[in-house]
Tab-separated table of C-alpha atoms in Angstrom:
chain	number	residue	atom	x	y	z
A	1	MET	CA	11.627	209.069	111.572
A	2	THR	CA	7.980	208.601	112.415
A	3	ARG	CA	6.587	210.096	115.614
A	4	ARG	CA	5.659	206.614	116.824
A	5	LEU	CA	9.162	205.338	116.235
A	6	GLY	CA	10.668	208.422	117.858
A	7	ARG	CA	8.571	207.927	120.990
A	8	ALA	CA	9.529	204.275	121.114
A	9	LEU	CA	13.215	205.148	121.069
A	10	ILE	CA	13.136	207.599	123.963
A	11	GLY	CA	15.747	206.542	126.486
A	12	ILE	CA	18.060	204.794	124.068
A	13	PRO	CA	21.581	205.999	124.886
A	14	VAL	CA	22.562	206.552	121.279
A	15	LEU	CA	20.073	208.465	119.115
A	16	LEU	CA	21.154	210.086	115.892
A	17	GLY	CA	20.088	213.277	114.389
A	18	LEU	CA	23.865	210.548	114.848
A	19	SER	CA	54.808	229.874	91.259
A	20	GLY	CA	54.148	227.739	88.195
A	21	ALA	CA	51.380	225.230	88.400
A	22	SER	CA	50.790	223.765	91.819
A	23	VAL	CA	48.870	220.823	93.220
A	24	PRO	CA	47.558	220.487	96.765
A	25	ILE	CA	48.758	218.161	99.467
A	26	VAL	CA	47.094	217.546	102.800
A	27	ALA	CA	48.893	217.349	106.115
A	28	ALA	CA	47.336	216.373	109.422
A	29	ARG	CA	48.610	217.726	112.720
A	30	SER	CA	47.519	218.471	116.240
A	31	ILE	CA	45.888	221.825	116.794
A	32	THR	CA	47.955	224.917	117.406
A	33	PRO	CA	46.527	228.423	117.163
A	34	PRO	CA	45.834	228.739	113.414
A	35	ALA	CA	47.756	231.293	111.404
A	36	MET	CA	48.245	232.204	107.778
A	37	THR	CA	51.038	230.368	106.000
A	38	GLU	CA	54.081	232.447	106.872
A	39	GLY	CA	56.525	233.517	104.205
A	40	ASN	CA	54.431	232.172	101.329
A	41	PRO	CA	51.790	234.696	100.275
A	42	ALA	CA	51.252	232.703	97.066
A	43	CYS	CA	49.817	229.872	99.150
A	44	PRO	CA	47.510	231.243	101.870
A	45	ALA	CA	46.369	228.788	104.487
A	46	LEU	CA	43.461	226.463	103.813
A	47	ARG	CA	42.958	224.658	107.100
A	48	TRP	CA	40.186	222.638	108.733
A	49	THR	CA	39.942	221.959	112.455
A	50	THR	CA	37.454	219.462	113.848
A	51	LEU	CA	36.400	221.284	117.009
A	52	GLY	CA	33.809	218.643	117.926
A	53	THR	CA	33.558	215.154	116.434
A	54	ALA	CA	30.629	213.520	118.218
A	55	GLY	CA	27.547	212.492	116.263
A	56	GLY	CA	23.927	212.697	117.298
A	57	PRO	CA	22.056	214.562	120.046
A	58	VAL	CA	23.776	212.752	122.906
A	59	ALA	CA	26.255	214.505	125.204
A	60	THR	CA	29.378	212.432	125.804
A	61	PRO	CA	32.492	213.006	127.935
A	62	GLU	CA	34.802	211.873	125.123
A	63	ARG	CA	33.872	214.221	122.285
A	64	ALA	CA	32.285	217.631	121.792
A	65	GLN	CA	29.187	218.171	119.676
A	66	PRO	CA	29.646	218.777	115.929
A	67	ALA	CA	31.551	221.969	115.113
A	68	ASN	CA	34.417	222.819	112.784
A	69	LEU	CA	36.740	225.731	112.103
A	70	LEU	CA	37.699	226.715	108.566
A	71	GLU	CA	40.636	229.026	107.941
A	72	ALA	CA	40.689	230.386	104.407
A	73	ASP	CA	41.691	233.595	102.650
A	74	GLY	CA	42.987	235.038	105.907
A	75	GLY	CA	39.688	234.592	107.741
A	76	TYR	CA	38.003	232.140	110.088
A	77	TYR	CA	34.573	230.552	109.787
A	78	LEU	CA	32.672	228.154	111.986
A	79	VAL	CA	31.087	225.287	110.085
A	80	ASP	CA	28.268	224.000	112.274
A	81	SER	CA	28.046	225.108	115.875
A	82	GLY	CA	27.078	222.325	118.237
A	83	ASP	CA	26.925	222.741	121.994
A	84	GLY	CA	30.255	223.956	123.382
A	85	ALA	CA	31.510	225.428	120.098
A	86	ALA	CA	32.614	228.681	121.767
A	87	ASN	CA	34.672	226.786	124.349
A	88	GLN	CA	36.227	224.560	121.681
A	89	LEU	CA	37.095	227.650	119.681
A	90	ALA	CA	38.858	229.085	122.738
A	91	ARG	CA	40.753	225.817	123.149
A	92	ALA	CA	41.867	226.234	119.535
A	93	GLY	CA	43.370	229.615	120.449
A	94	LEU	CA	40.772	231.985	118.996
A	95	ASN	CA	38.167	234.337	120.420
A	96	LEU	CA	34.754	234.946	118.920
A	97	GLY	CA	35.821	238.297	117.519
A	98	SER	CA	38.029	236.424	115.058
A	99	ILE	CA	35.104	234.681	113.355
A	100	ARG	CA	33.845	236.177	110.080
A	101	GLY	CA	30.836	233.925	109.709
A	102	VAL	CA	29.087	230.689	110.630
A	103	PHE	CA	27.864	228.042	108.197
A	104	ILE	CA	25.027	225.809	109.406
A	105	SER	CA	24.523	222.584	107.460
A	106	HIS	CA	21.069	221.733	108.819
A	107	HIS	CA	18.711	222.424	111.683
A	108	HIS	CA	19.336	219.564	114.075
A	109	HIS	CA	20.243	220.608	117.593
A	110	ASP	CA	23.531	218.737	117.733
A	111	HIS	CA	24.703	221.057	114.928
A	112	THR	CA	23.134	224.299	116.187
A	113	GLY	CA	23.035	224.058	119.993
A	114	GLY	CA	26.093	226.286	120.445
A	115	LEU	CA	24.993	229.033	118.075
A	116	SER	CA	23.180	230.972	120.784
A	117	ALA	CA	26.383	231.191	122.832
A	118	VAL	CA	28.434	232.201	119.797
A	119	ILE	CA	26.039	235.040	118.942
A	120	GLY	CA	25.344	236.070	122.538
A	121	LEU	CA	28.913	236.057	123.846
A	122	ARG	CA	30.151	237.862	120.766
A	123	TRP	CA	27.501	240.550	121.288
A	124	MET	CA	28.200	240.846	125.029
A	125	ASN	CA	31.871	241.438	124.281
A	126	GLN	CA	30.856	244.074	121.715
A	127	PHE	CA	33.229	242.730	119.102
A	128	PRO	CA	33.182	244.989	116.037
A	129	GLY	CA	31.593	244.001	112.780
A	130	VAL	CA	28.598	241.867	111.912
A	131	LEU	CA	28.630	238.077	112.193
A	132	THR	CA	26.957	236.521	109.157
A	133	ILE	CA	25.150	233.214	109.594
A	134	TYR	CA	24.812	231.125	106.427
A	135	GLY	CA	22.381	228.228	106.434
A	136	PRO	CA	19.392	226.516	104.838
A	137	PRO	CA	15.889	227.994	104.770
A	138	GLY	CA	14.733	228.478	108.340
A	139	THR	CA	18.065	229.902	109.492
A	140	ARG	CA	16.650	233.421	109.633
A	141	ALA	CA	13.822	232.307	111.929
A	142	MET	CA	16.301	230.455	114.151
A	143	VAL	CA	18.621	233.469	114.445
A	144	ASP	CA	15.675	235.812	115.028
A	145	GLY	CA	14.715	233.604	117.968
A	146	ILE	CA	18.229	233.760	119.399
A	147	VAL	CA	18.268	237.549	119.053
A	148	ALA	CA	14.854	237.799	120.725
A	149	ALA	CA	16.169	235.737	123.636
A	150	LEU	CA	18.964	238.293	124.096
A	151	GLU	CA	16.592	241.253	124.472
A	152	PRO	CA	16.150	240.872	128.271
A	153	GLN	CA	19.945	241.034	128.609
A	154	ALA	CA	20.042	244.099	126.368
A	155	ARG	CA	17.581	245.852	128.682
A	156	VAL	CA	19.709	244.973	131.705
A	157	GLY	CA	22.862	246.223	130.021
A	158	PHE	CA	26.255	245.724	131.619
A	159	GLY	CA	25.734	247.830	134.717
A	160	LEU	CA	26.633	250.928	132.729
A	161	GLY	CA	23.332	251.604	131.050
A	162	GLN	CA	22.239	250.472	127.617
A	163	ALA	CA	24.627	248.364	125.549
A	164	ASP	CA	26.412	250.156	122.710
A	165	ARG	CA	24.329	248.378	120.084
A	166	PRO	CA	21.351	246.036	120.174
A	167	PRO	CA	21.847	242.298	119.576
A	168	ALA	CA	20.109	242.442	116.195
A	169	ALA	CA	22.775	244.833	114.895
A	170	SER	CA	25.546	242.313	115.539
A	171	VAL	CA	24.301	239.520	113.276
A	172	ALA	CA	23.062	238.992	109.713
A	173	VAL	CA	21.636	235.974	107.892
A	174	ILE	CA	22.065	234.673	104.362
A	175	GLU	CA	19.958	231.621	103.567
A	176	LEU	CA	21.344	229.028	101.153
A	177	ARG	CA	19.807	226.216	99.133
A	178	GLY	CA	21.071	223.343	97.072
A	179	GLY	CA	22.727	224.858	94.007
A	180	SER	CA	23.647	228.097	95.782
A	181	ALA	CA	27.132	229.521	95.321
A	182	LEU	CA	28.787	232.499	96.941
A	183	THR	CA	32.160	234.180	96.939
A	184	LEU	CA	33.708	235.618	100.097
A	185	GLY	CA	36.868	237.365	98.983
A	186	GLY	CA	39.039	234.590	97.582
A	187	LEU	CA	36.893	231.838	99.105
A	188	LYS	CA	34.260	230.193	96.921
A	189	VAL	CA	31.446	228.180	98.511
A	190	ASP	CA	29.304	225.711	96.563
A	191	VAL	CA	26.221	224.129	98.103
A	192	ALA	CA	24.368	220.860	97.511
A	193	ALA	CA	21.147	219.675	99.123
A	194	ASN	CA	21.738	216.158	100.448
A	195	SER	CA	19.511	213.240	101.476
A	196	HIS	CA	19.474	213.660	105.262
A	197	PHE	CA	15.888	214.931	105.271
A	198	ASP	CA	14.587	212.765	102.433
A	199	HIS	CA	11.539	210.715	103.306
A	200	PRO	CA	9.067	208.528	101.422
A	201	GLY	CA	5.766	209.938	100.334
A	202	PRO	CA	4.710	213.202	98.700
A	203	VAL	CA	7.335	215.928	98.546
A	204	GLU	CA	6.435	219.132	100.377
A	205	ALA	CA	6.152	222.358	98.396
A	206	ASP	CA	9.137	223.827	100.266
A	207	PRO	CA	10.765	220.947	102.151
A	208	PRO	CA	13.493	221.530	104.735
A	209	GLN	CA	16.997	221.149	103.359
A	210	SER	CA	20.165	219.645	104.750
A	211	LEU	CA	23.246	221.029	103.030
A	212	SER	CA	26.697	219.821	102.068
A	213	LEU	CA	29.354	222.467	101.402
A	214	ARG	CA	32.467	222.732	99.253
A	215	PHE	CA	34.992	225.432	100.160
A	216	SER	CA	37.483	226.331	97.415
A	217	LEU	CA	40.508	228.603	97.593
A	218	GLY	CA	42.018	228.778	94.135
A	219	ALA	CA	42.639	225.208	92.978
A	220	ARG	CA	42.390	223.762	96.493
A	221	SER	CA	39.203	222.558	98.145
A	222	ILE	CA	37.645	221.020	101.248
A	223	THR	CA	34.207	219.395	101.028
A	224	TYR	CA	32.023	218.827	104.091
A	225	THR	CA	29.153	216.364	103.933
A	226	GLY	CA	27.310	217.567	107.018
A	227	ASP	CA	24.718	214.915	107.860
A	228	THR	CA	23.645	212.921	104.827
A	229	GLY	CA	22.767	209.525	103.524
A	230	PRO	CA	23.969	208.249	100.157
A	231	SER	CA	23.533	211.166	97.763
A	232	PRO	CA	24.539	211.659	94.113
A	233	ALA	CA	24.515	215.415	94.751
A	234	VAL	CA	27.142	215.081	97.481
A	235	ALA	CA	29.252	212.731	95.356
A	236	SER	CA	29.204	215.307	92.558
A	237	LEU	CA	30.062	218.135	94.949
A	238	ALA	CA	33.059	216.171	96.264
A	239	ARG	CA	34.525	215.320	92.852
A	240	GLU	CA	38.336	215.710	92.860
A	241	THR	CA	38.247	217.521	96.190
A	242	ASP	CA	41.502	217.626	98.132
A	243	MET	CA	39.840	216.703	101.407
A	244	LEU	CA	36.419	215.241	102.137
A	245	VAL	CA	35.235	215.640	105.728
A	246	SER	CA	32.486	213.062	106.077
A	247	GLU	CA	30.042	211.857	108.664
A	248	VAL	CA	29.991	208.109	109.403
A	249	ILE	CA	27.821	205.672	111.323
A	250	ASP	CA	28.588	202.248	112.808
A	251	LEU	CA	25.161	200.806	112.048
A	252	GLU	CA	25.840	197.296	113.291
A	253	ARG	CA	27.006	198.438	116.719
A	254	ILE	CA	24.157	200.913	117.058
A	255	VAL	CA	21.562	198.261	116.251
A	256	SER	CA	23.238	195.884	118.692
A	257	ASP	CA	23.245	198.589	121.361
A	258	ILE	CA	19.553	199.303	120.816
A	259	ARG	CA	18.696	195.621	121.089
A	260	GLN	CA	20.687	195.393	124.322
A	261	HIS	CA	18.972	198.367	125.946
A	262	ARG	CA	15.558	197.789	124.431
A	263	PRO	CA	14.914	194.033	124.380
A	264	ASP	CA	11.208	194.851	124.040
A	265	ALA	CA	11.757	196.584	120.687
A	266	SER	CA	9.572	194.998	118.043
A	267	PRO	CA	11.012	193.688	114.765
A	268	GLN	CA	9.005	196.373	112.966
A	269	MET	CA	10.547	199.129	115.064
A	270	MET	CA	14.042	197.770	114.490
A	271	ASP	CA	13.433	197.547	110.748
A	272	GLN	CA	12.225	201.144	110.688
A	273	MET	CA	15.239	202.295	112.664
A	274	GLU	CA	17.694	200.518	110.367
A	275	GLN	CA	15.968	201.955	107.298
A	276	HIS	CA	16.091	205.459	108.767
A	277	LEU	CA	19.768	205.250	109.699
A	278	SER	CA	20.789	203.676	106.383
A	279	ALA	CA	18.934	206.273	104.317
A	280	HIS	CA	19.869	209.379	106.302
A	281	HIS	CA	23.450	208.607	107.350
A	282	LEU	CA	26.555	207.088	105.759
A	283	LYS	CA	27.869	203.648	106.614
A	284	PRO	CA	31.647	203.216	106.205
A	285	ALA	CA	31.218	201.366	102.911
A	286	ASP	CA	29.028	204.217	101.640
A	287	VAL	CA	31.710	206.769	102.503
A	288	GLY	CA	34.468	204.697	100.921
A	289	SER	CA	32.664	204.071	97.656
A	290	MET	CA	31.685	207.733	97.337
A	291	ALA	CA	35.220	208.951	98.086
A	292	GLN	CA	36.821	206.528	95.633
A	293	ALA	CA	34.357	207.261	92.829
A	294	ALA	CA	34.730	211.014	93.351
A	295	GLY	CA	38.531	210.886	93.306
A	296	VAL	CA	38.847	212.317	96.816
A	297	ARG	CA	42.508	212.870	97.702
A	298	HIS	CA	42.167	212.653	101.493
A	299	LEU	CA	39.267	211.402	103.593
A	300	VAL	CA	38.607	212.575	107.154
A	301	LEU	CA	35.847	210.853	109.136
A	302	THR	CA	33.980	212.780	111.833
A	303	HIS	CA	30.502	213.001	113.412
A	304	PHE	CA	31.053	209.575	114.923
A	305	ALA	CA	27.632	208.077	115.484
A	306	VAL	CA	28.908	205.136	117.482
A	307	PRO	CA	27.896	203.762	120.875
A	308	GLY	CA	30.600	203.837	123.514
A	309	ALA	CA	34.246	204.643	122.836
A	310	LEU	CA	35.391	205.213	119.267
A	311	VAL	CA	38.232	202.737	119.750
A	312	ASP	CA	35.639	199.959	119.790
A	313	SER	CA	34.358	200.969	116.343
A	314	ALA	CA	37.555	202.225	114.709
A	315	ALA	CA	38.526	198.920	113.097
A	316	ASN	CA	35.034	198.438	111.653
A	317	LEU	CA	34.969	201.985	110.316
A	318	ARG	CA	38.354	201.658	108.619
A	319	ALA	CA	37.570	198.230	107.197
A	320	GLY	CA	34.298	199.426	105.706
A	321	VAL	CA	35.916	202.452	104.075
A	322	ARG	CA	38.801	200.332	102.775
A	323	GLN	CA	36.444	198.102	100.820
A	324	SER	CA	36.574	200.827	98.170
A	325	TYR	CA	38.765	203.771	99.144
A	326	SER	CA	42.538	203.502	98.899
A	327	GLY	CA	43.643	207.051	99.667
A	328	PRO	CA	44.817	208.660	102.921
A	329	LEU	CA	42.317	208.191	105.740
A	330	ASP	CA	41.966	209.875	109.129
A	331	LEU	CA	39.543	209.306	111.984
A	332	ALA	CA	39.328	212.816	113.415
A	333	ARG	CA	39.534	213.753	117.052
A	334	ASP	CA	38.469	216.955	118.751
A	335	LEU	CA	40.854	219.820	117.965
A	336	ALA	CA	42.683	217.965	115.196
A	337	SER	CA	43.738	220.237	112.360
A	338	TYR	CA	44.310	219.462	108.682
A	339	ASP	CA	46.121	221.661	106.181
A	340	VAL	CA	45.571	221.610	102.435
A	341	GLY	CA	48.893	223.037	101.338
A	342	CYS	CA	50.546	223.924	98.042
A	343	ARG	CA	53.685	222.693	96.365
A	344	ARG	CA	55.205	222.966	92.931
A	345	THR	CA	54.146	220.400	90.355
A	346	SER	CA	57.736	219.193	90.013
A	347	ASP	CA	57.731	218.254	93.704
A	348	ALA	CA	54.325	216.626	93.711
A	349	ARG	CA	53.919	212.995	94.636
A	350	PRO	CA	50.605	211.202	95.043
A	351	PRO	CA	49.641	210.333	98.621
A	352	SER	CA	50.863	206.903	99.685
A	353	ARG	CA	48.075	204.464	99.021
A	354	GLY	CA	46.445	203.118	102.125
A	355	ALA	CA	48.033	205.726	104.387
A	356	GLU	CA	46.192	205.986	107.683
A	357	ARG	CA	46.689	208.002	110.821
């Protein structure tokens, strides 16, 4: 987005940043405190909880800012940490001491605004261990700033003198780029740089990156788009994934909302806005075609960049996805949880086509 366009859009209510072989099955359910799959050590839990499903840097009473909880290999990870992530985690039945690490997809405030609270509250409670923050280049500088902001509190202490350890000792950073891969116990993480920060013109020597992430536990996987526009790299990352958690944008309603609240907006400004949103976010048809081409087994929409209540956009979102994608489809809500389970091949049945919840 150009600076001129950004200034022109100030005040618009909606502004986006917006044993034997086994095969996986995906089950959706309301959130209960997550736990490892009991009585089946051969199939440890692989579970995704959408802690916050709003999209864009706009606070709303209906949905929390973008944040997710991944349970895998007996551990818990935050995936993005928008404002209120610590509270949403508590509502999901966990405290911050349970979190092994935090993955940040990109450096927009709707995805990072709650990270300071996660780091600070965890340090204040003196939970043992080090919290590792994984994110694109620039994550170290962001975390260093958060730690620096905690230093006045460290000097104050807790009324009992100096804290047991300084804030910097409670956190570590590992920066990721497109093409990165890491293994955390039994959990494998693959990374793709997506198109959310793409822009016309000369490419910078070290441009900022927005990341999409694929989490694999054995043969099972969950892929998270983060914020992205159409992207061959994301489509490749999502190939044959059991569950794709994807952002989505209702472009028509957003444009209509802008026109309603900004009748003075010039045609040029509106054209620029539509180009920006189309290139840097996914319309329902984009999500559907990508999911179908990639062979995604279950599609979960989140990061709802829609004006007003989701119910007003739900039909449009589903219809756009259904132009191409025929598999199970969910429109996530805050604190919804999705399991990627295991079953024997002999019991396996493909998901019912067109299933929606």
